[in-house]
mmCIF file of C-alpha atoms and ligand atoms in Angstrom:
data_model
loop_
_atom_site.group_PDB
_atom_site.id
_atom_site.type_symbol
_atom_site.label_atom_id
_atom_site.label_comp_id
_atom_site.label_asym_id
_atom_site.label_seq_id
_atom_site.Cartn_x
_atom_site.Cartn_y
_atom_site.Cartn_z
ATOM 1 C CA UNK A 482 21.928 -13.040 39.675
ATOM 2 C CA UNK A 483 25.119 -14.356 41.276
ATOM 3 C CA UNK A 484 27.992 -16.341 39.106
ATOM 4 C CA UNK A 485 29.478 -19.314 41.109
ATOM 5 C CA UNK A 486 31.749 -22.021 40.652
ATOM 6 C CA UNK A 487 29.503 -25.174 40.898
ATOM 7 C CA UNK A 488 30.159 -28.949 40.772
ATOM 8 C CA UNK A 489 27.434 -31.203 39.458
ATOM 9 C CA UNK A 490 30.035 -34.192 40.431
ATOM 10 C CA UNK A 491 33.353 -34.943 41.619
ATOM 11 C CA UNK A 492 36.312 -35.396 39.832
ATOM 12 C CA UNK A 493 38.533 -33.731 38.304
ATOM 13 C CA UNK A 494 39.321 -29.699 37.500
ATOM 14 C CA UNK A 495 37.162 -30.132 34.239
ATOM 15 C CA UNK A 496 33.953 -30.539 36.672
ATOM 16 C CA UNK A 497 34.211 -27.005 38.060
ATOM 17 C CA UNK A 498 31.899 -24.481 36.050
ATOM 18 C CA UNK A 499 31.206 -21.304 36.022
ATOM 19 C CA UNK A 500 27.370 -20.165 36.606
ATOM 20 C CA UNK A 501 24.467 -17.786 36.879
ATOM 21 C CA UNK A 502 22.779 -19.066 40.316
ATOM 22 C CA UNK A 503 19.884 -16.590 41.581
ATOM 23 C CA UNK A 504 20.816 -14.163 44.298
ATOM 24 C CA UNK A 505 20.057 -15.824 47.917
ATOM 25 C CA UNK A 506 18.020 -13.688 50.364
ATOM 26 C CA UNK A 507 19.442 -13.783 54.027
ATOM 27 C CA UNK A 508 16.927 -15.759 56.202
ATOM 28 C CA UNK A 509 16.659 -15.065 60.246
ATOM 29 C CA UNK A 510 20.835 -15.000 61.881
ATOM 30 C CA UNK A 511 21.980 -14.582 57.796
ATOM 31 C CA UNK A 512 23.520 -12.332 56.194
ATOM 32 C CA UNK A 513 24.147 -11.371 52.301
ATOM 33 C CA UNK A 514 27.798 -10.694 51.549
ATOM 34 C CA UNK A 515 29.649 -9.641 48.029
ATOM 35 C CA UNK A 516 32.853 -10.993 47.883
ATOM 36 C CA UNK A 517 35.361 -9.141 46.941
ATOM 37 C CA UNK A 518 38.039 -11.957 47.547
ATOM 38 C CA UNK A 519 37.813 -15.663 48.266
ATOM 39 C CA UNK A 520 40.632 -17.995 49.376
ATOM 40 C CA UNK A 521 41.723 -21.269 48.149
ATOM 41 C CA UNK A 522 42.309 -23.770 50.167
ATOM 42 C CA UNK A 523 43.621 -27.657 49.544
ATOM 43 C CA UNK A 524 40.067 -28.582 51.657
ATOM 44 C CA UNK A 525 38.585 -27.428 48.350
ATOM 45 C CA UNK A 526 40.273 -30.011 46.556
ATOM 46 C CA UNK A 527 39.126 -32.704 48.963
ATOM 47 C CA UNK A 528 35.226 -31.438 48.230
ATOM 48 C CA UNK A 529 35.787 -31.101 44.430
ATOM 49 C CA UNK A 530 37.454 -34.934 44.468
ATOM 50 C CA UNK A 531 34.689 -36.198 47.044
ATOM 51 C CA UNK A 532 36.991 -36.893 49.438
ATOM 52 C CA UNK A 533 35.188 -34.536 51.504
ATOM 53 C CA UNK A 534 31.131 -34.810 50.757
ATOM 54 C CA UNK A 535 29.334 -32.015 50.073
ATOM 55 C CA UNK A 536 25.842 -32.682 51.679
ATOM 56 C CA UNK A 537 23.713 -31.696 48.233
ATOM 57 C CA UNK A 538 24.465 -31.801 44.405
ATOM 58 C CA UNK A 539 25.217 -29.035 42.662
ATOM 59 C CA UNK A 540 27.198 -27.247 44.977
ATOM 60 C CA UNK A 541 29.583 -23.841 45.439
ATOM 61 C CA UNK A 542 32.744 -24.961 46.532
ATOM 62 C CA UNK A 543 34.861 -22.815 48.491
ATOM 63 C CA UNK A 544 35.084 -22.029 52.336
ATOM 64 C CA UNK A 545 36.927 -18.726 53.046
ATOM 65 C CA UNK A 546 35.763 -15.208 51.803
ATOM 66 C CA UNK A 547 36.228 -11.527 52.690
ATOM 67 C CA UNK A 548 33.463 -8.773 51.725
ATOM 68 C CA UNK A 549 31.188 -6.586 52.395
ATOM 69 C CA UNK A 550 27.761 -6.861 54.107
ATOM 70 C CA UNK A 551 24.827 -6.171 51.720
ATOM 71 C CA UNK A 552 21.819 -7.518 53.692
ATOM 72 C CA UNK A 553 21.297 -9.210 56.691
ATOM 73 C CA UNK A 554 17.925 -11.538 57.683
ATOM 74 C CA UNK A 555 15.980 -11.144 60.897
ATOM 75 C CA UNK A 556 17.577 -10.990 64.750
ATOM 76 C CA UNK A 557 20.778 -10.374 63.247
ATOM 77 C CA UNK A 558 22.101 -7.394 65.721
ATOM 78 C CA UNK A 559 26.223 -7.907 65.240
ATOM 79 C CA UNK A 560 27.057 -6.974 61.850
ATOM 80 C CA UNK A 561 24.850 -4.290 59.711
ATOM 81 C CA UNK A 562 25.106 -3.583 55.792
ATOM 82 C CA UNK A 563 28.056 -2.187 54.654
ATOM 83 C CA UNK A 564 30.411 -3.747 57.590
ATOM 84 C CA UNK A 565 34.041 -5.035 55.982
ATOM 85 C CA UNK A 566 33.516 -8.783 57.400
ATOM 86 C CA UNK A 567 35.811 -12.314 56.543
ATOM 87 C CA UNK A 568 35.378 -15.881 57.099
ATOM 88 C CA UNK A 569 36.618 -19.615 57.010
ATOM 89 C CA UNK A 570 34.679 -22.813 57.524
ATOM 90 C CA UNK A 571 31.319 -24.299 56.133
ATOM 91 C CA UNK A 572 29.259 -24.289 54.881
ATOM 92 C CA UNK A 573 30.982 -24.657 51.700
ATOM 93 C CA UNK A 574 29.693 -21.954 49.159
ATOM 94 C CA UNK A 575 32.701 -19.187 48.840
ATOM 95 C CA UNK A 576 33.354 -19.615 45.061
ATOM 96 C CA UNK A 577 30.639 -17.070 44.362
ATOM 97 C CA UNK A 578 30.195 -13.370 43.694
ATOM 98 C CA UNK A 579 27.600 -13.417 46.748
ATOM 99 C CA UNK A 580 26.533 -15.754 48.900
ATOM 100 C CA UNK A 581 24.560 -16.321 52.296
ATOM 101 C CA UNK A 582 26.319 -17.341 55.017
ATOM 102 C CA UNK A 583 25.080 -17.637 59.132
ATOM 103 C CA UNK A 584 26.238 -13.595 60.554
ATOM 104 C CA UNK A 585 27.332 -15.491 63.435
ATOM 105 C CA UNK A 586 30.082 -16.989 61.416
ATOM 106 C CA UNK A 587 31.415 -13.972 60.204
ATOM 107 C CA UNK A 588 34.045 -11.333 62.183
ATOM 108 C CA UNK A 589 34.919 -7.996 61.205
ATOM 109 C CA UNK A 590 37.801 -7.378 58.856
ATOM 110 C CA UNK A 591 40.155 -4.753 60.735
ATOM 111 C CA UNK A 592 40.615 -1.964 58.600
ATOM 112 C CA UNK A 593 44.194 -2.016 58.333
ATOM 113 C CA UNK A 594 43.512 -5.649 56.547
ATOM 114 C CA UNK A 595 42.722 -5.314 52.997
ATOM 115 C CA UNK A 596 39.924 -7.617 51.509
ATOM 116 C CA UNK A 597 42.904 -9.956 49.633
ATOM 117 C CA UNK A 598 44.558 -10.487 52.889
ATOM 118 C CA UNK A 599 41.724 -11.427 54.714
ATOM 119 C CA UNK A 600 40.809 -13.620 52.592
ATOM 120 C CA UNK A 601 43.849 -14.958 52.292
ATOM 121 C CA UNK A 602 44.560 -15.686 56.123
ATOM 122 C CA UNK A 603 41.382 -16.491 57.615
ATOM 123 C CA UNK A 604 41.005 -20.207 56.927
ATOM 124 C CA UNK A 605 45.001 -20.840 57.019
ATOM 125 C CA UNK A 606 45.850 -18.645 59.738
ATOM 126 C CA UNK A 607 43.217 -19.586 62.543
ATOM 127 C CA UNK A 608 44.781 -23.091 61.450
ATOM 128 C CA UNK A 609 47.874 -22.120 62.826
ATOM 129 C CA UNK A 610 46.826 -20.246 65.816
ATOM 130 C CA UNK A 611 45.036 -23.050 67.103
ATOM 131 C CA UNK A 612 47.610 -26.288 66.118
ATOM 132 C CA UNK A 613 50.219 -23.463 68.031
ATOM 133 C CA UNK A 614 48.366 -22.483 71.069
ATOM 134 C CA UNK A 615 46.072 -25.340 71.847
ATOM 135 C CA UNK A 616 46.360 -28.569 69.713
ATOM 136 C CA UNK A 617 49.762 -28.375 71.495
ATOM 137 C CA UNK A 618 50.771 -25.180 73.128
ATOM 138 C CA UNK A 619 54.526 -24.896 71.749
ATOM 139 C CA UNK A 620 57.266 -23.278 74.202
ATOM 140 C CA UNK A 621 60.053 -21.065 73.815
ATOM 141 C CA UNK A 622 63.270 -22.864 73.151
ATOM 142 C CA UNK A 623 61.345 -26.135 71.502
ATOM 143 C CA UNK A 624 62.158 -27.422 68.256
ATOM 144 C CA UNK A 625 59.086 -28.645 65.706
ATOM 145 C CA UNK A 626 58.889 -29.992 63.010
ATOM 146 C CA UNK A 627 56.022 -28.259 59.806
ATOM 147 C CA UNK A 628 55.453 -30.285 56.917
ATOM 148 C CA UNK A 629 54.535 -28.729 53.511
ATOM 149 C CA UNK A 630 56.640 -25.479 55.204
ATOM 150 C CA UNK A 631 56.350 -23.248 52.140
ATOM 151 C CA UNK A 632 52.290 -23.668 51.802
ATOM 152 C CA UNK A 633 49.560 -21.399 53.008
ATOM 153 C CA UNK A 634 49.120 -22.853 56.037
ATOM 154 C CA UNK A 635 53.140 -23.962 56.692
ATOM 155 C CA UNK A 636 54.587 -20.209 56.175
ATOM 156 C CA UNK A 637 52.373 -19.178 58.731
ATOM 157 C CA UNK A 638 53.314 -22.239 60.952
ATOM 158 C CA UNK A 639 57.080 -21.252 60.712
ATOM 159 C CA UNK A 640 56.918 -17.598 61.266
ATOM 160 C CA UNK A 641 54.186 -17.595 64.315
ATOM 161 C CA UNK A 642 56.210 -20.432 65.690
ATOM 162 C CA UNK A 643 59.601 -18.347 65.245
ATOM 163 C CA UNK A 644 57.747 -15.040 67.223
ATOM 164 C CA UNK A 645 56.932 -17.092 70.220
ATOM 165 C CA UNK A 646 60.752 -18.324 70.515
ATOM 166 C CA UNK A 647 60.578 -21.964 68.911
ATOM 167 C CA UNK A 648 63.044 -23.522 66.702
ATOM 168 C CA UNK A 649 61.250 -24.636 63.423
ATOM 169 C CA UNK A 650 62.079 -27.418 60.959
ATOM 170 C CA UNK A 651 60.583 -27.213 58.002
ATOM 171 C CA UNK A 652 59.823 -29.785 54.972
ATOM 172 C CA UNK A 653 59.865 -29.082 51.606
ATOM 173 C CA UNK A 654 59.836 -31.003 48.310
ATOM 174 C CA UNK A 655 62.687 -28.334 46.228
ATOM 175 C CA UNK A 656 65.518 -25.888 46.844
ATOM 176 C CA UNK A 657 63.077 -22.794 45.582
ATOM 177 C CA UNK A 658 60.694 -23.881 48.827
ATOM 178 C CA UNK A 659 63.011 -24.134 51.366
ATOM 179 C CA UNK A 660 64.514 -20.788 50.246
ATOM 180 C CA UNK A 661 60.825 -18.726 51.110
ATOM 181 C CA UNK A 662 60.378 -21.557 54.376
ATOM 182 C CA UNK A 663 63.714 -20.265 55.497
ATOM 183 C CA UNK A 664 63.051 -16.538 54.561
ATOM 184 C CA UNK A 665 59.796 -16.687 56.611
ATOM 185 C CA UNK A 666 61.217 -18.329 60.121
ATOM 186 C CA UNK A 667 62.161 -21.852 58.770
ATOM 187 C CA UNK A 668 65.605 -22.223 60.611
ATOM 188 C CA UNK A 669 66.648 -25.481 59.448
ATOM 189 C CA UNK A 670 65.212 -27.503 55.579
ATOM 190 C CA UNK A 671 65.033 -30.851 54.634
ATOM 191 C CA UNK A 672 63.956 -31.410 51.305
ATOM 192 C CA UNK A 673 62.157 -34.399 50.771
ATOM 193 C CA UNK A 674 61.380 -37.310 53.625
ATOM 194 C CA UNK A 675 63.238 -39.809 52.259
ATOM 195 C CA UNK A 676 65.404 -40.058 55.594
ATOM 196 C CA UNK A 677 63.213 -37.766 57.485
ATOM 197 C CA UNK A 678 64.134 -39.402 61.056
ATOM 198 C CA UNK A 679 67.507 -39.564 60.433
ATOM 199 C CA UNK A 680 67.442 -35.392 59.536
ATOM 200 C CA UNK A 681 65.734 -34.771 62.337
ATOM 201 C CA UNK A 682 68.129 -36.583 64.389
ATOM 202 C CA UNK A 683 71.225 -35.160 63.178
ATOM 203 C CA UNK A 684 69.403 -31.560 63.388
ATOM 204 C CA UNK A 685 68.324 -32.145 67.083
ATOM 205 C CA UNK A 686 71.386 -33.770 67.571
ATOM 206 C CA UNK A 687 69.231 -37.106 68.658
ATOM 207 C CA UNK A 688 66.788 -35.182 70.361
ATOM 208 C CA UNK A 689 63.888 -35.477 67.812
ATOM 209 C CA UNK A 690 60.899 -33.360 68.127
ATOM 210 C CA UNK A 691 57.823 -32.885 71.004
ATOM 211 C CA UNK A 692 55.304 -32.440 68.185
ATOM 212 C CA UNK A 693 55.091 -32.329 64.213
ATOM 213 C CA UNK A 694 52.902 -30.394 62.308
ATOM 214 C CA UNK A 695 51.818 -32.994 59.847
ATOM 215 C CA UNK A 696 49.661 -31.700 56.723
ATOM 216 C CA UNK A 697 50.587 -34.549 54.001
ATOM 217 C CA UNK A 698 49.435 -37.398 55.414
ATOM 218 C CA UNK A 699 49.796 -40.803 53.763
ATOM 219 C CA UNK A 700 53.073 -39.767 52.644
ATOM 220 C CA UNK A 701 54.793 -38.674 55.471
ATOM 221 C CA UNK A 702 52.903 -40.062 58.973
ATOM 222 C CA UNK A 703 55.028 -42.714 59.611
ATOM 223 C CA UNK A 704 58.380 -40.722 58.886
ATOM 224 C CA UNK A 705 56.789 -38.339 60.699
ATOM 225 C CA UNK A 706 55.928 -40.620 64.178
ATOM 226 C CA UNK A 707 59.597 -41.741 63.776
ATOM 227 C CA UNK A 708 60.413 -38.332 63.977
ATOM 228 C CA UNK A 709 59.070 -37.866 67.457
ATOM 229 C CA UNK A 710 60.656 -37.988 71.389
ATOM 230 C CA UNK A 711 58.980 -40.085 74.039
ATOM 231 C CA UNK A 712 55.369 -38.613 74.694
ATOM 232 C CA UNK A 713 55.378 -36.882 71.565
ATOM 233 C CA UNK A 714 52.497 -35.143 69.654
ATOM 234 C CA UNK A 715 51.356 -36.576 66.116
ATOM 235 C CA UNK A 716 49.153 -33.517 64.875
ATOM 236 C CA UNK A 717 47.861 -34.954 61.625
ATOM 237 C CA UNK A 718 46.144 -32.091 60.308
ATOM 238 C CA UNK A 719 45.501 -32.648 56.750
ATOM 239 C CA UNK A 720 45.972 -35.335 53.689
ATOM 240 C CA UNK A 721 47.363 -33.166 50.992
ATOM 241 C CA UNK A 722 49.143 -36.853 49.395
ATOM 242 C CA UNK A 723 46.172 -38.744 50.607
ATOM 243 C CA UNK A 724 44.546 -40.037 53.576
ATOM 244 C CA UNK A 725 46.407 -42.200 56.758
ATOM 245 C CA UNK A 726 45.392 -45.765 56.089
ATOM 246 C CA UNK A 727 44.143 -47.164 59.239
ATOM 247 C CA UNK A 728 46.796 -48.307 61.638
ATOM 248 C CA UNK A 729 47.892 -50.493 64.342
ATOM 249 C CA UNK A 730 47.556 -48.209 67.446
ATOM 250 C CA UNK A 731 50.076 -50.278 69.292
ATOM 251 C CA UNK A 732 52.636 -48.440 66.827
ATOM 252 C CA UNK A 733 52.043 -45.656 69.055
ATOM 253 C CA UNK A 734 53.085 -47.545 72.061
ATOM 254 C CA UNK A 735 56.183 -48.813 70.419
ATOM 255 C CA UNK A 736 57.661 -45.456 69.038
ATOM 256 C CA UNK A 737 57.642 -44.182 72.538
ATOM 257 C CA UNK A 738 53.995 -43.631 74.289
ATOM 258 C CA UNK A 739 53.290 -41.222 71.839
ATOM 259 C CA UNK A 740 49.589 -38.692 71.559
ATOM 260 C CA UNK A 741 47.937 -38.588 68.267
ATOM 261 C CA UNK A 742 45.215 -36.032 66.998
ATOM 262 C CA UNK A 743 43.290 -35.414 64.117
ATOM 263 C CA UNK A 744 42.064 -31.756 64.311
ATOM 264 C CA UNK A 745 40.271 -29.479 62.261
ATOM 265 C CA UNK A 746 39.261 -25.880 62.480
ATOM 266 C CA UNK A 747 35.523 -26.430 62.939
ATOM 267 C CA UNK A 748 36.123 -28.329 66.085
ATOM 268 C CA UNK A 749 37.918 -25.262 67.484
ATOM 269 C CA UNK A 750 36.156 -22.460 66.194
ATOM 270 C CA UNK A 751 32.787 -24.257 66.626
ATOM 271 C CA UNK A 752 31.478 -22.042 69.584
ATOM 272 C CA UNK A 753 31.656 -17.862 68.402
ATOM 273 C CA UNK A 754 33.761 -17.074 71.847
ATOM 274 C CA UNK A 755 36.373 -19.204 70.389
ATOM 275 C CA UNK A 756 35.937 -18.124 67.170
ATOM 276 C CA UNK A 757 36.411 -14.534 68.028
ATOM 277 C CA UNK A 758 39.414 -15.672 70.071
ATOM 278 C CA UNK A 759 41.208 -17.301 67.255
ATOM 279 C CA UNK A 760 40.339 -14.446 64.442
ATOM 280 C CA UNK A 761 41.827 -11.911 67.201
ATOM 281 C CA UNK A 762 44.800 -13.419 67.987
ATOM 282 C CA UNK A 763 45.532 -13.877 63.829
ATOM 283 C CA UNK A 764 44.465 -10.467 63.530
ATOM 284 C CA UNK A 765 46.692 -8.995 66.322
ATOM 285 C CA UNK A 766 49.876 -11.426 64.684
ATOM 286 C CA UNK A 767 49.183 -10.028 61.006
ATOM 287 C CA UNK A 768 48.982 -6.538 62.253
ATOM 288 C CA UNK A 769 51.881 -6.264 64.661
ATOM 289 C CA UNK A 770 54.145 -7.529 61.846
ATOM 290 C CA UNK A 771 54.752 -11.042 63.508
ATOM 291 C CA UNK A 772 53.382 -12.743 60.709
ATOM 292 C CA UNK A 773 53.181 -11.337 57.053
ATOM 293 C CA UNK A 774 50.381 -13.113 54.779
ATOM 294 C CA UNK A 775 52.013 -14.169 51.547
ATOM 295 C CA UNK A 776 49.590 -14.239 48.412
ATOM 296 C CA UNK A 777 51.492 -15.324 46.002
ATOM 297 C CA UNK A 778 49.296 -16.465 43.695
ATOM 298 C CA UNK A 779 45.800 -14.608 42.400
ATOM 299 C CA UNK A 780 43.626 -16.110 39.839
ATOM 300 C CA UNK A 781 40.441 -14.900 38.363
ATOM 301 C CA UNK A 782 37.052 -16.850 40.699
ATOM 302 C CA UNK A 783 35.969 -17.880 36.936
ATOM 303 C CA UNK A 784 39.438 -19.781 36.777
ATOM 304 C CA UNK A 785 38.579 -21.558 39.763
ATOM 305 C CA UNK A 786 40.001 -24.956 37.749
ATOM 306 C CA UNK A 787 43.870 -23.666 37.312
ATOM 307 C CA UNK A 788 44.150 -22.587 40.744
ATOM 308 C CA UNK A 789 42.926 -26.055 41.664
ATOM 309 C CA UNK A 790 45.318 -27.671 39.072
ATOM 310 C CA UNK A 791 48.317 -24.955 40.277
ATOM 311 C CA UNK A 792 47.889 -25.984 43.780
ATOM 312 C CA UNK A 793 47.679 -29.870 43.072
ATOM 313 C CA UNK A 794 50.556 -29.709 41.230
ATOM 314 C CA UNK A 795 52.374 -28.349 43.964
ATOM 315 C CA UNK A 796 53.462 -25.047 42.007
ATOM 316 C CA UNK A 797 52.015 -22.769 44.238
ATOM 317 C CA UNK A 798 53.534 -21.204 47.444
ATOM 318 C CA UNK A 799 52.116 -18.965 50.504
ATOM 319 C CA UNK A 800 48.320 -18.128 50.432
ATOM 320 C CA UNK A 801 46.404 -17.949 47.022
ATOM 321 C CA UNK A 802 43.634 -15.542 46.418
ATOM 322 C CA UNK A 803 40.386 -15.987 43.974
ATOM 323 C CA UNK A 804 38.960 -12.549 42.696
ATOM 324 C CA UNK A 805 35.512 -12.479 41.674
HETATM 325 P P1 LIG B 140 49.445 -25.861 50.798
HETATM 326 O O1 LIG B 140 49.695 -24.510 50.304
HETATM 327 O O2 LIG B 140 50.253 -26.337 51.965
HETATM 328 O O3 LIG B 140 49.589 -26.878 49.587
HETATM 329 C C1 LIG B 140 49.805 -28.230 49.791
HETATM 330 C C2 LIG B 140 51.295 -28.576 49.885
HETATM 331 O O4 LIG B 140 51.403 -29.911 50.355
HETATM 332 C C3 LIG B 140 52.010 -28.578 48.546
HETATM 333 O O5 LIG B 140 52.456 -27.315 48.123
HETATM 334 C C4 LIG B 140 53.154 -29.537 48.812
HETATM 335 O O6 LIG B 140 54.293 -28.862 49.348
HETATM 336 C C5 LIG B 140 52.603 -30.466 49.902
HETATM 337 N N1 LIG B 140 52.394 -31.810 49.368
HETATM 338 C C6 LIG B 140 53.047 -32.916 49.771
HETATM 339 N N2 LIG B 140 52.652 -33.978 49.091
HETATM 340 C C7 LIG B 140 51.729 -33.558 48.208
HETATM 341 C C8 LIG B 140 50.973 -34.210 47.196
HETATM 342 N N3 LIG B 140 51.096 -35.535 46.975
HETATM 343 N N4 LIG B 140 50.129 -33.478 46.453
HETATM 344 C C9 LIG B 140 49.992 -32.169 46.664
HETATM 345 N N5 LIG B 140 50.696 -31.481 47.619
HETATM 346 C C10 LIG B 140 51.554 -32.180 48.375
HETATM 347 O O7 LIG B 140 47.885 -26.003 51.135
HETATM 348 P P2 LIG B 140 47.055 -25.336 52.357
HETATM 349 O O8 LIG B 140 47.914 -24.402 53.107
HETATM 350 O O9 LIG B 140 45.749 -24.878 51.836
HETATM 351 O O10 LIG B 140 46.743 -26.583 53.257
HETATM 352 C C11 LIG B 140 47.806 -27.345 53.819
HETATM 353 C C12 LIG B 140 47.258 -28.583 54.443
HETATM 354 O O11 LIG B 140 46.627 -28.260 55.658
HETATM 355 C C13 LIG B 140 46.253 -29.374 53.607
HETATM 356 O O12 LIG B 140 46.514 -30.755 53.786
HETATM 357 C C14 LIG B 140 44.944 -29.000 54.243
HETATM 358 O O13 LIG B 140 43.970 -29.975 54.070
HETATM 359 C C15 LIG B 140 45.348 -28.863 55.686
HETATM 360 N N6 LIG B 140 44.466 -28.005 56.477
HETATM 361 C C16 LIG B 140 43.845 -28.563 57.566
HETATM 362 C C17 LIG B 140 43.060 -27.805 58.386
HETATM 363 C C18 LIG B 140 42.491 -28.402 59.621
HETATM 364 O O14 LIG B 140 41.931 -27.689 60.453
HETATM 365 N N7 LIG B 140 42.607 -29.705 59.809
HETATM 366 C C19 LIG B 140 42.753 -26.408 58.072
HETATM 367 C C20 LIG B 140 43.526 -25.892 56.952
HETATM 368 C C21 LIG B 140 44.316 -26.685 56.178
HETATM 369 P P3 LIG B 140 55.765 -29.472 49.007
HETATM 370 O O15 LIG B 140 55.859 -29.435 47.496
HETATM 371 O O16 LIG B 140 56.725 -28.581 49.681
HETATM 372 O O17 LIG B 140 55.767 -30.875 49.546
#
């Protein structure tokens, strides 16, 4: 048997339990993993809400792991039992002791990247890779503006964008955040977005910004277009305070011809080359030193629930690990 965290509905923390769920066998281009660390993630929120639908009832949450290869199913030629592997992206169905998961989803763990790391960086750091090298390919000597700068995803954002030369602004909601955003590449803080424009203006002394990194969503997305120069990039990446209500596209027009996108990490890890790619690059950044994952929260798996009402609650910072 495997234990799992399993909805039956959405809602609240309350609907996440804790349960014996038989053992999957890998089927053909599958392979059988045991976790030995999953991530949490604030997409996990969105499924456990129904924000985000899972496609069946009950269902595993969870959609980053790192672990080690038990079994694997038929034409599967890549990864063999007993490989050190990781993972982000769906399925959901990481909130589990084991689980079955497509091999060609999975990439091999470096050794010098313990299983709590990995687990930690995979979903939150290919994030960052790809908002910093494609979504919009940031340049030595810019300035950007990161939301949410002391989060999983933001103090990777702030030091990866430090290494290749930019100038990050990052926004927090207390003093305590912006003192780890600044200690991991952050090298200006505003706290709160009350007057976000106007900060940014005074910081870029009227400049504003060629792109924001924009992870809050109903919140922040106007302060943040406001925050913008001519042609700039609206990366809305996430909806930690709630989804953008539709809009007016003409706003974009009037705030200065600006580009708006909606990524998200299946889009650009969809095909394995880029996949690969992505993991790589985060792989090479985490080992040179260039960027140092932060778990600064662990939580027993079978406490799924606090970490859920931790991270809600905004109390947690960095990456936050689930141990089975
Ligand atoms: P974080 O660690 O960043 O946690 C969320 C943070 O958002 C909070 O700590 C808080 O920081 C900020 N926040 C602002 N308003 C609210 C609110 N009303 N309720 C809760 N938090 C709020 O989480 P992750 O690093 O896991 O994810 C960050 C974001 O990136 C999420 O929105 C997630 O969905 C998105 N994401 C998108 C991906 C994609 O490909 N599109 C992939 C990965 C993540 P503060 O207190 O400083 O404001």
């Amino acid at each position: 048997m495997t234990k799992a965290i399993r909805i039956h509905a959405y809602g609240g923390p309350e609907v996440m339990k804790w349960e014996d769920v038989p053992t999957p066998d890998p089927g053909p281009g599958e392979a059988l993993i045991h976790h030995e660390a999953v991530g949490l993630n604030y997409i996990d929120v969105y499924f456990r809400t129904g924000l985000y639908k899972s496609p069946s009832m009950p269902a595993t949450l969870g959609m980053e792991g790192a672990g080690t290869v038990i079994a694997v199913g038929a034409d599967v030629t890549d990864i063999a039992p007993g490989d050190r592997v990781a993972y982000a992206t769906g399925p959901i169905g990481a909130y589990a002791t084991e689980r079955v998961i497509a091999a060609d989803r999975l990439v091999k763990l470096p050794d010098a990247i313990d299983f709590a790391t990995g687990a930690a960086m995979m979903l939150q750091g290919m994030t960052a890779q790809y908002l910093l090298r494609r979504t919009y390919r940031v340049q030595p000597g810019e300035t950007i503006l990161v939301h949410a700068a002391a989060g999983g995803v933001g103090l990777i954002l702030c030091q990866w964008a430090k290494y290749l030369g930019a100038t990050v602004i990052g926004v927090v909601s207390t003093e305590a955040k912006a003192a780890i955003a600044q200690a991991h590449g952050a090298d200006h803080v505003i706290i709160g977005h009350d007057h976000l424009a106007a900060d940014v203006r005074k910081i870029t002394g009227g400049a504003m910004v060629p792109v924001v990194y924009d992870s809050v969503g109903k919140d922040t997305f106007m302060h943040s277009l406001d925050s913008l120069s001519p042609l700039g990039m609206m990366v809305i990446y996430g909806n930690a305070s709630g989804p953008v209500p539709p809009f007016d596209v003409g706003i974009l027009a009037a705030k200065g011809s600006l580009f708006l996108t909606r990524p998200t990490l299946a889009t650009y890890t969809a095909k394995r080359a880029d996949l690969v790619a992505v993991a790589g690059d985060l792989f090479d950044a985490v080992i040179s030193g260039a960027v140092k994952i932060r778990v600064n929260q662990t939580f027993p798996l079978a406490h799924a629930a606090d970490a859920h009402i931790a991270l809600e609650a905004r109390q947690t910072t960095g990456s936050t690990v689930l141990v089975p």
